[in-house]
Amino acid sequence: MSEEDWDGGCICGQVRYRVRGPLADVIACHCRQCRRMSGHVYAATAVPQDAFELTESAGLTWYRSSESSRRGFCCNCGSSLFFDHGPEEPIGIAAGSFDGDPPLRMAAHIYVDEAGKYYTIDDEVERYDGAAWRQGGWDKLRRG
Ligand SMILES: [Zn+2]
Ligand SMILES: [Zn+2]
């Protein structure tokens, strides 16, 4: 993991951000909502809220996706960018939205029981179905 700053944003440039590393390992979520939002699988890193800064937000729209979370996307180009669980939790950032190629590492696939039938998950990282993830998978992964 790197202590550097990283920039990223949407396709059209109306949403831009800067984060201060280290960047959390990437979690790929296969739940139905993430599949719809992303068009396939939502893969995100995360940083603490105070390490995250919007440098351009003209296109940013938040969609409240559950009682406790919201998803940020660009209303001009449609890029899916952020997953926010509230001020106490790290903000999720789409792993594909960075400008450069930050040193990200895959950590886990989650909600694999909701994965599409049209693809296979064939790497070596951990997998959790939705129930296992909700029952402490997140804490286990964060403790490392
Ligand atoms: Zn955009
Ligand atoms: Zn999901």
GROMACS .gro file of N, CA and C and ligand atoms in nm:
model
  434
    1MET      N    1   0.085  -0.120   0.000
    1MET     CA    2   0.000   0.000   0.000
    1MET      C    3   0.088   0.125   0.000
    2SER      N    4   0.040   0.228  -0.061
    2SER     CA    5   0.121   0.347  -0.083
    2SER      C    6   0.063   0.466  -0.007
    3GLU      N    7   0.151   0.550   0.042
    3GLU     CA    8   0.108   0.670   0.115
    3GLU      C    9   0.082   0.788   0.021
    4GLU      N   10   0.097   0.767  -0.107
    4GLU     CA   11   0.086   0.876  -0.203
    4GLU      C   12  -0.057   0.928  -0.217
    5ASP      N   13  -0.069   1.045  -0.281
    5ASP     CA   14  -0.200   1.095  -0.322
    5ASP      C   15  -0.234   1.036  -0.459
    6TRP      N   16  -0.362   1.010  -0.475
    6TRP     CA   17  -0.409   0.958  -0.604
    6TRP      C   18  -0.529   1.039  -0.650
    7ASP      N   19  -0.531   1.070  -0.780
    7ASP     CA   20  -0.645   1.139  -0.840
    7ASP      C   21  -0.726   1.042  -0.923
    8GLY      N   22  -0.852   1.077  -0.939
    8GLY     CA   23  -0.937   0.996  -1.024
    8GLY      C   24  -1.063   1.073  -1.057
    9GLY      N   25  -1.152   1.009  -1.130
    9GLY     CA   26  -1.277   1.075  -1.164
    9GLY      C   27  -1.354   0.998  -1.268
   10CYS      N   28  -1.460   1.063  -1.315
   10CYS     CA   29  -1.551   1.001  -1.412
   10CYS      C   30  -1.496   1.019  -1.553
   11ILE      N   31  -1.566   0.966  -1.650
   11ILE     CA   32  -1.521   0.976  -1.790
   11ILE      C   33  -1.517   1.120  -1.837
   12CYS      N   34  -1.620   1.199  -1.804
   12CYS     CA   35  -1.633   1.331  -1.865
   12CYS      C   36  -1.559   1.441  -1.789
   13GLY      N   37  -1.519   1.415  -1.666
   13GLY     CA   38  -1.443   1.514  -1.588
   13GLY      C   39  -1.527   1.601  -1.497
   14GLN      N   40  -1.657   1.581  -1.494
   14GLN     CA   41  -1.741   1.663  -1.405
   14GLN      C   42  -1.740   1.615  -1.260
   15VAL      N   43  -1.680   1.502  -1.237
   15VAL     CA   44  -1.653   1.458  -1.100
   15VAL      C   45  -1.506   1.418  -1.092
   16ARG      N   46  -1.434   1.483  -1.001
   16ARG     CA   47  -1.292   1.452  -0.981
   16ARG      C   48  -1.266   1.443  -0.831
   17TYR      N   49  -1.176   1.356  -0.794
   17TYR     CA   50  -1.143   1.342  -0.652
   17TYR      C   51  -0.993   1.324  -0.635
   18ARG      N   52  -0.952   1.345  -0.512
   18ARG     CA   53  -0.813   1.317  -0.473
   18ARG      C   54  -0.819   1.245  -0.340
   19VAL      N   55  -0.743   1.138  -0.330
   19VAL     CA   56  -0.738   1.064  -0.204
   19VAL      C   57  -0.593   1.052  -0.159
   20ARG      N   58  -0.578   1.041  -0.030
   20ARG     CA   59  -0.447   1.019   0.028
   20ARG      C   60  -0.439   0.873   0.071
   21GLY      N   61  -0.340   0.802   0.018
   21GLY     CA   62  -0.323   0.662   0.052
   21GLY      C   63  -0.286   0.645   0.198
   22PRO      N   64  -0.275   0.523   0.248
   22PRO     CA   65  -0.287   0.398   0.174
   22PRO      C   66  -0.431   0.366   0.133
   23LEU      N   67  -0.441   0.296   0.022
   23LEU     CA   68  -0.571   0.254  -0.030
   23LEU      C   69  -0.601   0.112   0.019
   24ALA      N   70  -0.723   0.092   0.063
   24ALA     CA   71  -0.762  -0.041   0.111
   24ALA      C   72  -0.761  -0.141  -0.005
   25ASP      N   73  -0.744  -0.266   0.030
   25ASP     CA   74  -0.754  -0.371  -0.072
   25ASP      C   75  -0.894  -0.371  -0.134
   26VAL      N   76  -0.902  -0.419  -0.255
   26VAL     CA   77  -1.025  -0.409  -0.334
   26VAL      C   78  -1.122  -0.523  -0.300
   27ILE      N   79  -1.246  -0.484  -0.281
   27ILE     CA   80  -1.353  -0.581  -0.261
   27ILE      C   81  -1.446  -0.574  -0.381
   28ALA      N   82  -1.471  -0.689  -0.439
   28ALA     CA   83  -1.563  -0.696  -0.553
   28ALA      C   84  -1.696  -0.748  -0.503
   29CYS      N   85  -1.800  -0.667  -0.521
   29CYS     CA   86  -1.933  -0.705  -0.472
   29CYS      C   87  -2.020  -0.752  -0.587
   30HIS      N   88  -2.075  -0.870  -0.568
   30HIS     CA   89  -2.157  -0.933  -0.671
   30HIS      C   90  -2.306  -0.926  -0.637
   31CYS      N   91  -2.344  -0.840  -0.542
   31CYS     CA   92  -2.486  -0.832  -0.506
   31CYS      C   93  -2.566  -0.772  -0.622
   32ARG      N   94  -2.694  -0.794  -0.618
   32ARG     CA   95  -2.779  -0.751  -0.730
   32ARG      C   96  -2.771  -0.600  -0.751
   33GLN      N   97  -2.768  -0.527  -0.640
   33GLN     CA   98  -2.765  -0.382  -0.653
   33GLN      C   99  -2.634  -0.335  -0.718
   34CYS      N  100  -2.522  -0.392  -0.674
   34CYS     CA  101  -2.393  -0.353  -0.733
   34CYS      C  102  -2.385  -0.395  -0.878
   35ARG      N  103  -2.443  -0.509  -0.910
   35ARG     CA  104  -2.439  -0.552  -1.049
   35ARG      C  105  -2.518  -0.456  -1.137
   36ARG      N  106  -2.630  -0.412  -1.088
   36ARG     CA  107  -2.710  -0.316  -1.168
   36ARG      C  108  -2.639  -0.181  -1.178
   37MET      N  109  -2.587  -0.136  -1.066
   37MET     CA  110  -2.524  -0.004  -1.062
   37MET      C  111  -2.403   0.002  -1.154
   38SER      N  112  -2.324  -0.103  -1.156
   38SER     CA  113  -2.197  -0.102  -1.228
   38SER      C  114  -2.211  -0.158  -1.368
   39GLY      N  115  -2.315  -0.234  -1.391
   39GLY     CA  116  -2.328  -0.304  -1.518
   39GLY      C  117  -2.266  -0.442  -1.515
   40HIS      N  118  -2.191  -0.473  -1.409
   40HIS     CA  119  -2.134  -0.608  -1.398
   40HIS      C  120  -2.105  -0.639  -1.251
   41VAL      N  121  -1.989  -0.600  -1.203
   41VAL     CA  122  -1.949  -0.622  -1.064
   41VAL      C  123  -1.891  -0.491  -1.014
   42TYR      N  124  -1.925  -0.453  -0.891
   42TYR     CA  125  -1.873  -0.329  -0.837
   42TYR      C  126  -1.748  -0.360  -0.755
   43ALA      N  127  -1.633  -0.314  -0.803
   43ALA     CA  128  -1.506  -0.339  -0.734
   43ALA      C  129  -1.455  -0.207  -0.681
   44ALA      N  130  -1.430  -0.203  -0.550
   44ALA     CA  131  -1.395  -0.076  -0.488
   44ALA      C  132  -1.284  -0.090  -0.385
   45THR      N  133  -1.201   0.012  -0.381
   45THR     CA  134  -1.108   0.030  -0.270
   45THR      C  135  -1.178   0.124  -0.172
   46ALA      N  136  -1.108   0.168  -0.068
   46ALA     CA  137  -1.169   0.260   0.028
   46ALA      C  138  -1.060   0.339   0.099
   47VAL      N  139  -1.099   0.458   0.142
   47VAL     CA  140  -1.010   0.540   0.227
   47VAL      C  141  -1.096   0.603   0.336
   48PRO      N  142  -1.036   0.640   0.449
   48PRO     CA  143  -1.111   0.714   0.550
   48PRO      C  144  -1.166   0.843   0.490
   49GLN      N  145  -1.278   0.889   0.544
   49GLN     CA  146  -1.343   1.009   0.489
   49GLN      C  147  -1.249   1.129   0.489
   50ASP      N  148  -1.162   1.139   0.590
   50ASP     CA  149  -1.075   1.257   0.596
   50ASP      C  150  -0.954   1.246   0.501
   51ALA      N  151  -0.943   1.135   0.432
   51ALA     CA  152  -0.839   1.120   0.329
   51ALA      C  153  -0.897   1.138   0.189
   52PHE      N  154  -1.024   1.177   0.183
   52PHE     CA  155  -1.097   1.189   0.057
   52PHE      C  156  -1.137   1.334   0.034
   53GLU      N  157  -1.116   1.382  -0.088
   53GLU     CA  158  -1.149   1.521  -0.121
   53GLU      C  159  -1.206   1.525  -0.262
   54LEU      N  160  -1.319   1.593  -0.277
   54LEU     CA  161  -1.373   1.617  -0.411
   54LEU      C  162  -1.304   1.739  -0.468
   55THR      N  163  -1.247   1.728  -0.586
   55THR     CA  164  -1.182   1.843  -0.649
   55THR      C  165  -1.269   1.900  -0.761
   56GLU      N  166  -1.370   1.825  -0.803
   56GLU     CA  167  -1.471   1.874  -0.898
   56GLU      C  168  -1.599   1.794  -0.871
   57SER      N  169  -1.709   1.863  -0.850
   57SER     CA  170  -1.831   1.790  -0.816
   57SER      C  171  -1.951   1.835  -0.898
   58ALA      N  172  -1.927   1.904  -1.010
   58ALA     CA  173  -2.038   1.958  -1.090
   58ALA      C  174  -2.136   1.848  -1.131
   59GLY      N  175  -2.086   1.731  -1.161
   59GLY     CA  176  -2.175   1.624  -1.209
   59GLY      C  177  -2.215   1.526  -1.102
   60LEU      N  178  -2.170   1.547  -0.980
   60LEU     CA  179  -2.191   1.443  -0.877
   60LEU      C  180  -2.336   1.439  -0.831
   61THR      N  181  -2.392   1.322  -0.834
   61THR     CA  182  -2.526   1.298  -0.782
   61THR      C  183  -2.518   1.180  -0.686
   62TRP      N  184  -2.590   1.191  -0.576
   62TRP     CA  185  -2.595   1.081  -0.480
   62TRP      C  186  -2.729   1.012  -0.489
   63TYR      N  187  -2.726   0.883  -0.493
   63TYR     CA  188  -2.846   0.801  -0.491
   63TYR      C  189  -2.851   0.727  -0.358
   64ARG      N  190  -2.958   0.749  -0.282
   64ARG     CA  191  -2.968   0.679  -0.154
   64ARG      C  192  -3.011   0.536  -0.182
   65SER      N  193  -2.919   0.442  -0.161
   65SER     CA  194  -2.943   0.305  -0.202
   65SER      C  195  -2.991   0.217  -0.087
   66SER      N  196  -2.978   0.266   0.035
   66SER     CA  197  -3.036   0.196   0.150
   66SER      C  198  -3.046   0.300   0.262
   67GLU      N  199  -3.101   0.258   0.377
   67GLU     CA  200  -3.116   0.353   0.487
   67GLU      C  201  -2.982   0.412   0.529
   68SER      N  202  -2.876   0.333   0.518
   68SER     CA  203  -2.748   0.375   0.573
   68SER      C  204  -2.642   0.405   0.467
   69SER      N  205  -2.677   0.394   0.342
   69SER     CA  206  -2.572   0.414   0.242
   69SER      C  207  -2.625   0.488   0.119
   70ARG      N  208  -2.530   0.549   0.049
   70ARG     CA  209  -2.563   0.618  -0.075
   70ARG      C  210  -2.451   0.595  -0.175
   71ARG      N  211  -2.488   0.603  -0.302
   71ARG     CA  212  -2.394   0.577  -0.409
   71ARG      C  213  -2.378   0.704  -0.492
   72GLY      N  214  -2.253   0.739  -0.520
   72GLY     CA  215  -2.225   0.859  -0.595
   72GLY      C  216  -2.188   0.826  -0.738
   73PHE      N  217  -2.249   0.902  -0.830
   73PHE     CA  218  -2.220   0.880  -0.972
   73PHE      C  219  -2.223   1.013  -1.044
   74CYS      N  220  -2.174   1.014  -1.167
   74CYS     CA  221  -2.178   1.136  -1.246
   74CYS      C  222  -2.307   1.139  -1.326
   75CYS      N  223  -2.385   1.247  -1.310
   75CYS     CA  224  -2.514   1.254  -1.379
   75CYS      C  225  -2.496   1.295  -1.525
   76ASN      N  226  -2.376   1.331  -1.564
   76ASN     CA  227  -2.352   1.365  -1.705
   76ASN      C  228  -2.310   1.242  -1.786
   77CYS      N  229  -2.211   1.170  -1.737
   77CYS     CA  230  -2.158   1.057  -1.815
   77CYS      C  231  -2.196   0.921  -1.759
   78GLY      N  232  -2.251   0.917  -1.637
   78GLY     CA  233  -2.300   0.791  -1.583
   78GLY      C  234  -2.199   0.708  -1.507
   79SER      N  235  -2.076   0.755  -1.496
   79SER     CA  236  -1.975   0.676  -1.425
   79SER      C  237  -2.015   0.653  -1.280
   80SER      N  238  -2.001   0.530  -1.235
   80SER     CA  239  -2.028   0.493  -1.097
   80SER      C  240  -1.900   0.506  -1.017
   81LEU      N  241  -1.902   0.586  -0.910
   81LEU     CA  242  -1.776   0.624  -0.846
   81LEU      C  243  -1.765   0.589  -0.697
   82PHE      N  244  -1.867   0.623  -0.619
   82PHE     CA  245  -1.850   0.619  -0.474
   82PHE      C  246  -1.960   0.538  -0.405
   83PHE      N  247  -1.921   0.481  -0.291
   83PHE     CA  248  -2.017   0.410  -0.207
   83PHE      C  249  -1.993   0.459  -0.065
   84ASP      N  250  -2.086   0.535  -0.013
   84ASP     CA  251  -2.069   0.605   0.114
   84ASP      C  252  -2.161   0.544   0.220
   85HIS      N  253  -2.100   0.493   0.327
   85HIS     CA  254  -2.177   0.431   0.437
   85HIS      C  255  -2.189   0.523   0.557
   86GLY      N  256  -2.163   0.651   0.536
   86GLY     CA  257  -2.175   0.745   0.647
   86GLY      C  258  -2.039   0.791   0.696
   87PRO      N  259  -2.040   0.901   0.776
   87PRO     CA  260  -1.915   0.968   0.813
   87PRO      C  261  -1.818   0.883   0.894
   88GLU      N  262  -1.869   0.780   0.962
   88GLU     CA  263  -1.781   0.699   1.046
   88GLU      C  264  -1.708   0.590   0.967
   89GLU      N  265  -1.754   0.564   0.846
   89GLU     CA  266  -1.701   0.451   0.769
   89GLU      C  267  -1.615   0.501   0.653
   90PRO      N  268  -1.516   0.423   0.613
   90PRO     CA  269  -1.438   0.460   0.494
   90PRO      C  270  -1.530   0.475   0.372
   91ILE      N  271  -1.493   0.564   0.283
   91ILE     CA  272  -1.572   0.580   0.162
   91ILE      C  273  -1.518   0.486   0.054
   92GLY      N  274  -1.609   0.414  -0.010
   92GLY     CA  275  -1.571   0.323  -0.117
   92GLY      C  276  -1.552   0.399  -0.247
   93ILE      N  277  -1.447   0.365  -0.320
   93ILE     CA  278  -1.415   0.433  -0.445
   93ILE      C  279  -1.393   0.328  -0.552
   94ALA      N  280  -1.463   0.343  -0.664
   94ALA     CA  281  -1.453   0.244  -0.771
   94ALA      C  282  -1.308   0.226  -0.814
   95ALA      N  283  -1.262   0.104  -0.812
   95ALA     CA  284  -1.120   0.076  -0.837
   95ALA      C  285  -1.078   0.114  -0.978
   96GLY      N  286  -1.173   0.116  -1.069
   96GLY     CA  287  -1.140   0.149  -1.207
   96GLY      C  288  -1.139   0.298  -1.237
   97SER      N  289  -1.166   0.382  -1.137
   97SER     CA  290  -1.184   0.525  -1.165
   97SER      C  291  -1.059   0.609  -1.144
   98PHE      N  292  -0.948   0.545  -1.107
   98PHE     CA  293  -0.825   0.622  -1.084
   98PHE      C  294  -0.758   0.661  -1.215
   99ASP      N  295  -0.688   0.773  -1.213
   99ASP     CA  296  -0.614   0.817  -1.332
   99ASP      C  297  -0.498   0.723  -1.363
  100GLY      N  298  -0.417   0.699  -1.266
  100GLY     CA  299  -0.299   0.616  -1.290
  100GLY      C  300  -0.331   0.471  -1.261
  101ASP      N  301  -0.234   0.404  -1.211
  101ASP     CA  302  -0.253   0.263  -1.180
  101ASP      C  303  -0.203   0.239  -1.038
  102PRO      N  304  -0.284   0.280  -0.941
  102PRO     CA  305  -0.239   0.266  -0.802
  102PRO      C  306  -0.215   0.119  -0.767
  103PRO      N  307  -0.132   0.096  -0.668
  103PRO     CA  308  -0.095  -0.041  -0.633
  103PRO      C  309  -0.206  -0.112  -0.556
  104LEU      N  310  -0.315  -0.141  -0.625
  104LEU     CA  311  -0.429  -0.205  -0.560
  104LEU      C  312  -0.414  -0.356  -0.568
  105ARG      N  313  -0.473  -0.421  -0.469
  105ARG     CA  314  -0.468  -0.566  -0.460
  105ARG      C  315  -0.609  -0.616  -0.433
  106MET      N  316  -0.652  -0.718  -0.499
  106MET     CA  317  -0.783  -0.776  -0.472
  106MET      C  318  -0.782  -0.845  -0.336
  107ALA      N  319  -0.887  -0.823  -0.258
  107ALA     CA  320  -0.894  -0.886  -0.126
  107ALA      C  321  -1.002  -0.992  -0.116
  108ALA      N  322  -1.117  -0.965  -0.178
  108ALA     CA  323  -1.229  -1.058  -0.159
  108ALA      C  324  -1.338  -1.034  -0.263
  109HIS      N  325  -1.412  -1.141  -0.284
  109HIS     CA  326  -1.539  -1.133  -0.356
  109HIS      C  327  -1.649  -1.151  -0.252
  110ILE      N  328  -1.749  -1.065  -0.257
  110ILE     CA  329  -1.857  -1.077  -0.158
  110ILE      C  330  -1.993  -1.088  -0.230
  111TYR      N  331  -2.089  -1.139  -0.156
  111TYR     CA  332  -2.223  -1.166  -0.212
  111TYR      C  333  -2.211  -1.255  -0.336
  112VAL      N  334  -2.123  -1.356  -0.326
  112VAL     CA  335  -2.104  -1.442  -0.442
  112VAL      C  336  -2.228  -1.526  -0.471
  113ASP      N  337  -2.317  -1.538  -0.371
  113ASP     CA  338  -2.441  -1.612  -0.396
  113ASP      C  339  -2.535  -1.535  -0.488
  114GLU      N  340  -2.509  -1.405  -0.508
  114GLU     CA  341  -2.592  -1.328  -0.601
  114GLU      C  342  -2.520  -1.302  -0.733
  115ALA      N  343  -2.406  -1.366  -0.752
  115ALA     CA  344  -2.329  -1.345  -0.875
  115ALA      C  345  -2.408  -1.393  -0.997
  116GLY      N  346  -2.381  -1.332  -1.111
  116GLY     CA  347  -2.445  -1.373  -1.234
  116GLY      C  348  -2.399  -1.513  -1.276
  117LYS      N  349  -2.484  -1.581  -1.349
  117LYS     CA  350  -2.449  -1.717  -1.395
  117LYS      C  351  -2.360  -1.713  -1.518
  118TYR      N  352  -2.342  -1.597  -1.576
  118TYR     CA  353  -2.271  -1.587  -1.704
  118TYR      C  354  -2.120  -1.571  -1.689
  119TYR      N  355  -2.071  -1.567  -1.562
  119TYR     CA  356  -1.927  -1.556  -1.543
  119TYR      C  357  -1.884  -1.644  -1.427
  120THR      N  358  -1.753  -1.669  -1.422
  120THR     CA  359  -1.698  -1.747  -1.312
  120THR      C  360  -1.600  -1.660  -1.235
  121ILE      N  361  -1.589  -1.687  -1.106
  121ILE     CA  362  -1.491  -1.619  -1.022
  121ILE      C  363  -1.376  -1.718  -1.006
  122ASP      N  364  -1.265  -1.690  -1.070
  122ASP     CA  365  -1.162  -1.795  -1.076
  122ASP      C  366  -1.027  -1.749  -1.023
  123ASP      N  367  -1.026  -1.640  -0.942
  123ASP     CA  368  -0.899  -1.606  -0.880
  123ASP      C  369  -0.892  -1.672  -0.740
  124GLU      N  370  -0.787  -1.640  -0.667
  124GLU     CA  371  -0.759  -1.714  -0.543
  124GLU      C  372  -0.801  -1.641  -0.418
  125VAL      N  373  -0.861  -1.522  -0.431
  125VAL     CA  374  -0.890  -1.445  -0.311
  125VAL      C  375  -1.015  -1.498  -0.240
  126GLU      N  376  -1.036  -1.450  -0.119
  126GLU     CA  377  -1.145  -1.502  -0.037
  126GLU      C  378  -1.281  -1.472  -0.098
  127ARG      N  379  -1.377  -1.557  -0.067
  127ARG     CA  380  -1.514  -1.538  -0.114
  127ARG      C  381  -1.610  -1.548   0.003
  128TYR      N  382  -1.709  -1.463   0.001
  128TYR     CA  383  -1.812  -1.466   0.104
  128TYR      C  384  -1.948  -1.461   0.036
  129ASP      N  385  -2.041  -1.545   0.084
  129ASP     CA  386  -2.177  -1.520   0.038
  129ASP      C  387  -2.235  -1.407   0.124
  130GLY      N  388  -2.354  -1.362   0.088
  130GLY     CA  389  -2.409  -1.245   0.156
  130GLY      C  390  -2.422  -1.264   0.306
  131ALA      N  391  -2.470  -1.382   0.347
  131ALA     CA  392  -2.491  -1.407   0.490
  131ALA      C  393  -2.359  -1.405   0.565
  132ALA      N  394  -2.257  -1.469   0.512
  132ALA     CA  395  -2.126  -1.474   0.579
  132ALA      C  396  -2.065  -1.334   0.587
  133TRP      N  397  -2.087  -1.257   0.482
  133TRP     CA  398  -2.031  -1.122   0.481
  133TRP      C  399  -2.099  -1.036   0.587
  134ARG      N  400  -2.231  -1.046   0.595
  134ARG     CA  401  -2.305  -0.966   0.694
  134ARG      C  402  -2.273  -1.010   0.836
  135GLN      N  403  -2.239  -1.138   0.853
  135GLN     CA  404  -2.209  -1.190   0.987
  135GLN      C  405  -2.060  -1.181   1.017
  136GLY      N  406  -2.000  -1.067   0.989
  136GLY     CA  407  -1.864  -1.046   1.037
  136GLY      C  408  -1.754  -1.055   0.934
  137GLY      N  409  -1.787  -1.081   0.811
  137GLY     CA  410  -1.684  -1.088   0.708
  137GLY      C  411  -1.607  -0.958   0.695
  138TRP      N  412  -1.681  -0.851   0.701
  138TRP     CA  413  -1.622  -0.718   0.687
  138TRP      C  414  -1.520  -0.693   0.797
  139ASP      N  415  -1.557  -0.724   0.920
  139ASP     CA  416  -1.465  -0.703   1.033
  139ASP      C  417  -1.343  -0.792   1.023
  140LYS      N  418  -1.366  -0.915   0.982
  140LYS     CA  419  -1.256  -1.010   0.970
  140LYS      C  420  -1.156  -0.960   0.866
  141LEU      N  421  -1.207  -0.912   0.755
  141LEU     CA  422  -1.120  -0.865   0.647
  141LEU      C  423  -1.044  -0.740   0.690
  142ARG      N  424  -1.112  -0.653   0.762
  142ARG     CA  425  -1.046  -0.529   0.805
  142ARG      C  426  -0.935  -0.556   0.906
  143ARG      N  427  -0.955  -0.657   0.989
  143ARG     CA  428  -0.850  -0.691   1.086
  143ARG      C  429  -0.732  -0.756   1.016
  144GLY      N  430  -0.756  -0.815   0.901
  144GLY     CA  431  -0.651  -0.874   0.818
  144GLY      C  432  -0.608  -1.010   0.866
  145ZN      ZN  433  -1.885   1.245  -1.578
  146ZN      ZN  434  -2.300  -0.492  -0.351
   0.00000   0.00000   0.00000
